[in-house]
Amino acid sequence: MTEETTTTLTGQGPPVPGSAACAPDGTEADPVPAEPIHVGPLTRIRLPHGEGVAWLATRYEDVRLITGDPRFSRAEVTDRRASGPHAGPRPGSLAWADPPEHDRLSKQVAGAFSAAAMKRMRPRARRVLGALVDGLLADGPPADLLTRVLEPFPVIVVSEVMGVPVADREQVHSWARRILAPDGPAGEEAERRLYDWIAQTIRGRAHSTGDDVYSLLGAAVSRGEIDEEEAAGLAGPLQLAGETVTGFCGRMFLLLLTRPELMERARDAERRGPLLDELLRYVPHRGGTGPARVALDDVDVHGVRVARGDRVYVSYPAACRDPAVFPDPDRVYPARAPNPHLAFGNGPHSCTGALLARMQTDLLVDTLPRRLPGLRLAVPPDEIPRRDGTAGGGPRALPCRWD
């Protein structure tokens, strides 16, 4: 889960993550181009739709500097087209807020994503996952692991955290998938309907004492700490983020299913933690970049002058492949240490749901190899269909067998 949306960039020089040149192929789980892109401090890129040029940061230290420096502002970005087809700035959206406004907004939902909240949620999430696996075992192999487990599990869990009523979950899921699909009228209509539903749900929980996101926001609106439009703008990206986790889970298990030694390691509780960190580093949560930041002053970024008013993008997936920080970065080292990956971002706009995403991936990597011994692909890897053109990406199906 993340505050950031996906932006595809084009330009001169090496391929940019998210461009057509970087489309994953076969079992390759990562949209970072194979050709090295850490060739300089910053890369000058040309924006789509004739919107001019911007900077792209791909090196680890540059990404950390830009995302943690208040001289680079998200609130200054107002051009909808520079940020993705369905990601225009909305009042309340954390992705477009700078501190201290970001802090005012994020504290309204922080309780739903805290360590204590995840501790309470973990048994419920385990039961959800257990029931899904029970269904697989009852029906027997072969089965599509993606549609039976990897897609429904994150959606059900995020629905619990958000407070989506069971009766509404299928509809909310449908809207979210259309919003994250390629640009078009269907996505715009789905976005309008989703935000209308969110506003109505928040309005209906004005006096709630629940600890889910919509109840927390309804209570905050009734206290006058945030208005309804801000509350809806805050909740929408959090709701959509649950869908992006499904893409990551599909890519992660595609990798595990083609690397038996990694799947075996996942069965070992003592070695699972470092493996999970390495998977988070290696398998991106998204292809492309998040929204731009705008330089509020002239800033020196490790020898490159970024002028006031310049737009700057960062690539977390590329930063996680920086050889200066991660030796031999294009290989999976399940015991890599240290592993200071940026899978969940950095700075004020770090992923709000990082603990939730980590909990979900931990449960999946723990449960599936253990309960489905001999878990393996039912078809050759090159026959796995791919999902192109969505923010989540990844395989469209994972037909599997087990012993």
Coordinates of C-alpha atoms in Angstrom, one line a residue:
M1 CA 0.0 0.0 0.0
T2 CA 1.3 3.4 -0.8
E3 CA 0.3 7.0 -1.2
E4 CA 1.8 7.2 -4.6
T5 CA 0.2 6.6 -8.0
T6 CA 2.0 5.5 -11.1
T7 CA 3.5 7.8 -13.7
T8 CA 5.0 6.6 -16.9
L9 CA 7.8 8.8 -18.2
T10 CA 9.6 9.0 -21.5
G11 CA 12.8 10.6 -22.5
Q12 CA 16.3 10.5 -23.9
G13 CA 18.9 8.1 -22.6
P14 CA 18.3 4.9 -20.7
P15 CA 14.8 3.4 -20.3
V16 CA 12.8 4.8 -17.5
P17 CA 10.9 2.4 -15.2
G18 CA 7.4 2.0 -16.4
S19 CA 8.2 2.7 -20.1
A20 CA 7.4 0.1 -22.8
A21 CA 11.1 -0.8 -22.9
C22 CA 10.9 -2.1 -19.4
A23 CA 8.0 -4.4 -19.7
P24 CA 8.6 -7.6 -17.7
D25 CA 9.0 -10.8 -19.7
G26 CA 8.7 -14.5 -18.7
T27 CA 9.4 -15.0 -15.0
E28 CA 11.2 -11.7 -14.6
A29 CA 9.3 -10.0 -11.8
D30 CA 10.9 -6.5 -12.0
P31 CA 10.1 -3.6 -14.4
V32 CA 13.5 -2.0 -13.7
P33 CA 15.4 -2.1 -17.0
A34 CA 18.2 -4.6 -17.3
E35 CA 20.4 -2.0 -18.8
P36 CA 22.1 0.0 -16.0
I37 CA 20.4 3.3 -15.3
H38 CA 22.5 4.5 -12.4
V39 CA 24.7 6.4 -14.8
G40 CA 24.6 9.8 -13.2
P41 CA 23.2 11.8 -10.2
L42 CA 20.0 12.7 -12.1
T43 CA 18.6 12.0 -15.6
R44 CA 16.8 14.6 -17.7
I45 CA 13.5 13.2 -19.0
R46 CA 10.8 14.4 -21.3
L47 CA 7.3 14.2 -19.9
P48 CA 4.3 12.7 -21.8
H49 CA 1.6 14.9 -23.5
G50 CA 4.1 17.6 -24.4
E51 CA 4.4 18.9 -20.8
G52 CA 8.1 19.7 -21.0
V53 CA 11.0 18.1 -19.1
A54 CA 11.8 17.0 -15.5
W55 CA 14.4 15.2 -13.5
L56 CA 14.4 11.5 -12.6
A57 CA 16.4 10.3 -9.6
T58 CA 17.3 6.6 -9.7
R59 CA 20.3 6.3 -7.3
Y60 CA 19.6 5.4 -3.7
E61 CA 21.2 8.4 -2.0
D62 CA 19.6 10.8 -4.5
V63 CA 16.1 9.3 -3.9
R64 CA 16.6 9.5 -0.1
L65 CA 17.7 13.1 -0.3
I66 CA 14.8 14.2 -2.5
T67 CA 12.1 12.4 -0.7
G68 CA 13.3 13.5 2.8
D69 CA 14.1 17.2 1.9
P70 CA 11.2 19.7 2.6
R71 CA 12.6 21.9 -0.3
F72 CA 10.9 19.3 -2.7
S73 CA 7.2 19.8 -2.5
R74 CA 4.3 17.6 -3.5
A75 CA 1.7 20.3 -2.7
E76 CA 3.1 22.5 -5.6
V77 CA 2.2 19.8 -8.1
T78 CA -1.2 20.7 -9.7
D79 CA -1.0 19.3 -13.2
R80 CA -3.3 16.2 -13.3
R81 CA -1.7 14.8 -16.5
A82 CA 1.7 14.7 -14.9
S83 CA 0.6 12.3 -12.3
G84 CA -1.4 9.5 -13.9
P85 CA -4.8 9.1 -15.5
H86 CA -6.9 8.9 -12.3
A87 CA -4.8 10.7 -9.8
G88 CA -5.7 14.3 -9.9
P89 CA -5.1 16.3 -6.7
R90 CA -8.0 16.0 -4.3
P91 CA -8.3 17.9 -1.0
G92 CA -7.2 15.5 1.7
S93 CA -5.0 13.3 -0.4
L94 CA -1.8 12.5 1.5
A95 CA 0.1 12.1 -1.8
W96 CA -0.3 15.9 -2.5
A97 CA 0.2 17.3 1.0
D98 CA 3.4 18.6 2.6
P99 CA 4.1 18.8 6.3
P100 CA 2.5 20.1 8.5
E101 CA -0.7 19.6 6.5
H102 CA 0.4 16.0 5.8
D103 CA 0.7 15.4 9.5
R104 CA -2.7 16.9 10.2
L105 CA -4.3 14.6 7.7
S106 CA -2.4 11.4 8.4
K107 CA -3.0 11.4 12.1
Q108 CA -6.7 11.0 11.4
V109 CA -6.1 7.4 10.2
A110 CA -2.8 6.5 11.9
G111 CA -4.6 4.4 14.5
A112 CA -5.9 2.0 11.8
F113 CA -2.4 1.3 10.6
S114 CA -0.4 1.3 13.8
A115 CA 1.7 -1.6 15.1
A116 CA -1.0 -2.2 17.8
A117 CA -3.7 -2.3 15.1
M118 CA -1.7 -4.8 13.0
K119 CA -1.2 -7.0 16.0
R120 CA -5.0 -7.1 16.5
M121 CA -5.6 -7.6 12.8
R122 CA -3.1 -10.4 12.3
P123 CA -5.3 -13.3 13.7
R124 CA -8.2 -12.1 11.6
A125 CA -6.0 -12.0 8.5
R126 CA -4.7 -15.4 9.3
R127 CA -8.2 -16.8 9.5
V128 CA -9.1 -15.2 6.2
L129 CA -6.1 -16.7 4.5
G130 CA -6.7 -20.1 6.2
A131 CA -10.2 -20.2 4.8
L132 CA -9.0 -19.5 1.3
V133 CA -6.4 -22.2 1.5
D134 CA -9.0 -24.6 3.0
G135 CA -11.0 -24.1 -0.2
L136 CA -8.0 -24.9 -2.3
L137 CA -7.3 -28.1 -0.4
A138 CA -11.0 -29.1 -0.6
D139 CA -11.1 -28.7 -4.3
G140 CA -7.6 -30.2 -5.0
P141 CA -5.1 -29.3 -7.7
P142 CA -4.7 -27.8 -10.2
A143 CA -5.9 -24.4 -9.2
D144 CA -5.2 -20.7 -10.0
L145 CA -3.3 -19.5 -6.9
L146 CA -3.8 -15.9 -8.0
T147 CA -7.6 -15.8 -8.3
R148 CA -8.2 -18.2 -5.4
V149 CA -5.8 -16.7 -2.8
L150 CA -3.4 -13.9 -3.9
E151 CA -6.0 -11.5 -5.2
P152 CA -8.9 -12.0 -2.7
F153 CA -6.7 -12.1 0.4
P154 CA -5.3 -8.5 0.3
V155 CA -8.6 -7.2 -0.9
I156 CA -10.5 -8.8 2.0
V157 CA -7.9 -7.6 4.6
V158 CA -7.8 -4.0 3.3
S159 CA -11.6 -4.0 3.3
E160 CA -11.5 -5.0 7.0
V161 CA -9.0 -2.3 7.8
M162 CA -11.0 0.3 5.9
G163 CA -14.4 -0.8 7.2
V164 CA -16.0 -1.7 3.9
P165 CA -19.3 -3.6 4.7
V166 CA -19.3 -7.2 3.4
A167 CA -22.3 -6.5 1.1
D168 CA -20.3 -3.6 -0.6
R169 CA -16.9 -5.3 -1.0
E170 CA -17.4 -6.8 -4.5
Q171 CA -18.7 -3.4 -5.9
V172 CA -15.8 -1.5 -4.3
H173 CA -13.3 -4.0 -5.6
S174 CA -14.8 -3.7 -9.1
W175 CA -14.6 0.1 -9.0
A176 CA -11.0 0.0 -7.8
R177 CA -9.9 -2.4 -10.6
R178 CA -11.4 -0.2 -13.2
I179 CA -9.7 2.9 -11.8
L180 CA -6.3 1.2 -11.8
A181 CA -6.8 -0.1 -15.4
P182 CA -5.6 1.9 -18.4
D183 CA -7.1 5.3 -18.9
G184 CA -10.6 5.6 -20.2
P185 CA -14.2 6.7 -19.6
A186 CA -14.9 3.5 -17.6
G187 CA -12.1 4.4 -15.1
E188 CA -13.3 8.0 -14.7
E189 CA -16.8 6.8 -14.1
A190 CA -15.6 4.2 -11.6
E191 CA -13.6 6.9 -9.8
R192 CA -16.6 9.1 -9.5
R193 CA -18.8 6.3 -8.1
L194 CA -16.1 5.1 -5.7
Y195 CA -15.6 8.6 -4.2
D196 CA -19.4 9.1 -4.0
W197 CA -19.6 5.8 -2.0
I198 CA -16.7 6.8 0.2
A199 CA -18.3 10.2 1.0
Q200 CA -21.6 8.5 1.8
T201 CA -20.0 5.9 4.0
I202 CA -18.0 8.5 6.0
R203 CA -21.2 10.6 6.4
G204 CA -23.0 7.6 7.8
R205 CA -20.3 7.0 10.5
A206 CA -20.3 10.5 12.0
H207 CA -20.9 9.1 15.5
S208 CA -19.0 5.8 15.2
T209 CA -16.6 4.6 17.8
G210 CA -15.1 1.9 15.5
D211 CA -11.4 1.7 14.8
D212 CA -11.6 1.2 11.0
V213 CA -10.6 4.0 8.6
Y214 CA -14.1 5.1 7.6
S215 CA -15.3 5.2 11.2
L216 CA -12.2 7.2 12.3
L217 CA -12.8 9.6 9.5
G218 CA -16.5 9.9 10.1
A219 CA -15.8 10.7 13.8
A220 CA -13.1 13.2 12.8
V221 CA -15.5 15.0 10.4
S222 CA -18.1 15.2 13.1
R223 CA -15.6 16.8 15.5
G224 CA -14.6 19.4 12.9
E225 CA -11.0 18.2 12.6
I226 CA -11.3 17.5 8.9
D227 CA -14.0 18.2 6.4
E228 CA -15.9 15.6 4.4
E229 CA -14.1 16.4 1.1
E230 CA -10.7 16.0 2.8
A231 CA -11.8 12.8 4.4
A232 CA -12.9 11.2 1.1
G233 CA -9.7 12.4 -0.6
L234 CA -7.6 10.8 2.2
A235 CA -9.5 7.5 2.1
G236 CA -9.6 6.9 -1.6
P237 CA -5.9 6.2 -2.2
L238 CA -5.8 4.0 0.9
Q239 CA -8.7 1.9 -0.5
L240 CA -7.1 1.6 -3.9
A241 CA -3.7 0.7 -2.4
G242 CA -5.1 -2.7 -1.4
E243 CA -5.5 -3.5 -5.0
T244 CA -1.8 -2.7 -5.8
V245 CA -0.7 -5.3 -3.2
T246 CA -2.3 -8.0 -5.3
G247 CA 0.0 -7.2 -8.2
F248 CA 3.0 -7.4 -5.9
C249 CA 1.9 -10.7 -4.4
G250 CA 1.4 -12.2 -7.9
R251 CA 4.9 -11.1 -9.0
M252 CA 6.4 -12.3 -5.7
F253 CA 4.9 -15.8 -5.9
L254 CA 5.8 -16.1 -9.6
L255 CA 9.4 -15.6 -8.5
L256 CA 9.1 -18.1 -5.7
L257 CA 7.4 -20.7 -7.9
T258 CA 10.3 -20.5 -10.4
R259 CA 13.0 -20.6 -7.7
P260 CA 12.5 -23.8 -5.6
E261 CA 15.4 -23.0 -3.3
L262 CA 13.6 -19.7 -2.3
M263 CA 10.3 -21.6 -1.7
E264 CA 12.1 -24.0 0.5
R265 CA 13.7 -21.2 2.5
A266 CA 10.2 -19.7 3.0
R267 CA 9.3 -22.8 4.9
D268 CA 12.0 -22.0 7.5
A269 CA 10.7 -19.5 10.1
E270 CA 14.1 -18.5 11.2
R271 CA 15.3 -17.6 7.7
R272 CA 12.0 -16.2 6.4
G273 CA 12.5 -12.6 7.7
P274 CA 15.6 -11.8 5.6
L275 CA 14.1 -13.5 2.6
L276 CA 11.0 -11.4 2.8
D277 CA 13.1 -8.2 3.0
E278 CA 15.0 -9.3 -0.1
L279 CA 11.7 -10.0 -1.9
L280 CA 10.4 -6.6 -1.0
R281 CA 13.6 -5.1 -2.3
Y282 CA 13.7 -7.1 -5.6
V283 CA 10.0 -7.2 -6.5
P284 CA 8.6 -3.7 -6.8
H285 CA 5.1 -2.8 -5.6
R286 CA 4.6 -0.8 -8.8
G287 CA 6.1 -0.1 -12.2
G288 CA 6.9 3.5 -12.9
T289 CA 7.2 6.4 -10.5
G290 CA 5.0 8.3 -8.1
P291 CA 3.9 11.9 -8.4
A292 CA 6.4 14.6 -9.1
R293 CA 7.9 16.9 -6.5
V294 CA 8.6 20.5 -7.3
A295 CA 11.8 22.3 -6.1
L296 CA 10.9 25.2 -3.9
D297 CA 14.4 26.6 -4.1
D298 CA 17.6 25.9 -6.1
V299 CA 18.9 22.6 -4.6
D300 CA 22.2 20.8 -5.2
V301 CA 21.6 17.1 -5.5
H302 CA 25.0 15.5 -5.2
G303 CA 26.5 17.9 -7.8
V304 CA 23.5 18.5 -10.0
R305 CA 21.7 21.9 -9.7
V306 CA 17.9 21.5 -9.6
A307 CA 16.4 24.9 -10.2
R308 CA 13.5 26.3 -8.3
G309 CA 10.3 25.2 -10.0
D310 CA 11.8 22.1 -11.6
R311 CA 9.8 18.9 -11.4
V312 CA 11.6 15.9 -10.0
Y313 CA 10.5 12.2 -10.0
V314 CA 12.1 9.4 -8.0
S315 CA 12.2 5.7 -8.8
Y316 CA 12.1 3.5 -5.7
P317 CA 12.5 0.3 -7.7
A318 CA 15.6 1.7 -9.3
A319 CA 17.0 2.8 -5.9
C320 CA 16.5 -0.7 -4.6
R321 CA 18.8 -1.9 -7.4
D322 CA 21.6 0.6 -6.8
P323 CA 24.8 -1.4 -6.8
A324 CA 26.5 1.2 -4.5
V325 CA 24.1 0.0 -1.8
F326 CA 23.1 -3.5 -2.9
P327 CA 26.0 -5.5 -4.3
D328 CA 25.0 -7.6 -7.3
P329 CA 21.5 -6.0 -7.1
D330 CA 19.9 -8.0 -9.9
R331 CA 20.2 -11.2 -8.1
V332 CA 18.1 -12.4 -5.2
Y333 CA 20.2 -13.0 -2.0
P334 CA 17.8 -14.4 0.5
A335 CA 20.2 -13.6 3.4
R336 CA 21.2 -10.2 2.2
A337 CA 22.4 -8.0 5.1
P338 CA 22.2 -5.2 5.6
N339 CA 19.1 -4.6 3.4
P340 CA 17.9 -1.0 3.8
H341 CA 15.4 -1.3 0.9
L342 CA 13.0 1.5 0.1
A343 CA 10.1 -0.8 -0.8
F344 CA 7.7 1.3 1.2
G345 CA 9.2 4.7 0.3
N346 CA 11.0 7.2 2.4
G347 CA 10.3 10.5 4.2
P348 CA 6.9 12.0 4.9
H349 CA 5.3 10.1 2.0
S350 CA 6.4 6.7 3.1
C351 CA 3.6 4.1 2.7
T352 CA 0.9 4.6 5.2
G353 CA 0.0 0.9 5.1
A354 CA 3.6 -0.4 5.2
L355 CA 3.0 -2.5 8.3
L356 CA -0.2 -3.9 6.8
A357 CA 1.5 -4.8 3.6
R358 CA 4.4 -6.4 5.5
M359 CA 1.9 -8.4 7.6
Q360 CA 0.1 -9.7 4.6
T361 CA 3.2 -10.7 2.7
D362 CA 4.6 -12.4 5.8
L363 CA 1.4 -14.4 6.2
L364 CA 1.4 -15.5 2.6
V365 CA 5.1 -16.5 2.5
D366 CA 4.6 -18.4 5.8
T367 CA 1.3 -20.1 5.0
L368 CA 1.3 -21.2 1.4
P369 CA 4.5 -23.2 1.2
R370 CA 3.7 -24.8 4.6
R371 CA 0.1 -25.8 3.8
L372 CA 0.6 -26.6 0.2
P373 CA 3.6 -28.9 0.2
G374 CA 5.3 -29.3 -3.2
L375 CA 3.6 -26.1 -4.4
R376 CA 4.7 -25.6 -8.0
L377 CA 3.5 -24.2 -11.4
A378 CA 1.2 -26.4 -13.4
V379 CA 2.4 -25.0 -16.7
P380 CA 5.8 -23.9 -18.0
P381 CA 6.8 -20.4 -16.8
D382 CA 6.7 -18.9 -20.3
E383 CA 3.0 -19.9 -20.5
I384 CA 2.0 -17.7 -17.6
P385 CA -0.2 -14.9 -18.9
R386 CA 0.8 -11.4 -17.9
R387 CA -1.3 -8.5 -16.8
D388 CA -0.3 -5.4 -18.8
G389 CA -1.4 -1.8 -18.6
T390 CA -2.4 -1.8 -14.9
A391 CA -0.9 -0.1 -11.9
G392 CA -0.6 -3.4 -10.1
G393 CA 0.9 -5.4 -13.0
G394 CA 2.1 -9.0 -12.6
P395 CA 0.7 -12.3 -13.8
R396 CA -3.0 -12.7 -14.8
A397 CA -3.0 -16.3 -13.5
L398 CA -0.8 -18.7 -11.6
P399 CA -2.0 -22.2 -12.3
C400 CA -0.4 -24.4 -9.6
R401 CA -0.3 -28.0 -8.3
W402 CA 0.8 -29.4 -4.9
D403 CA 1.4 -32.8 -3.4

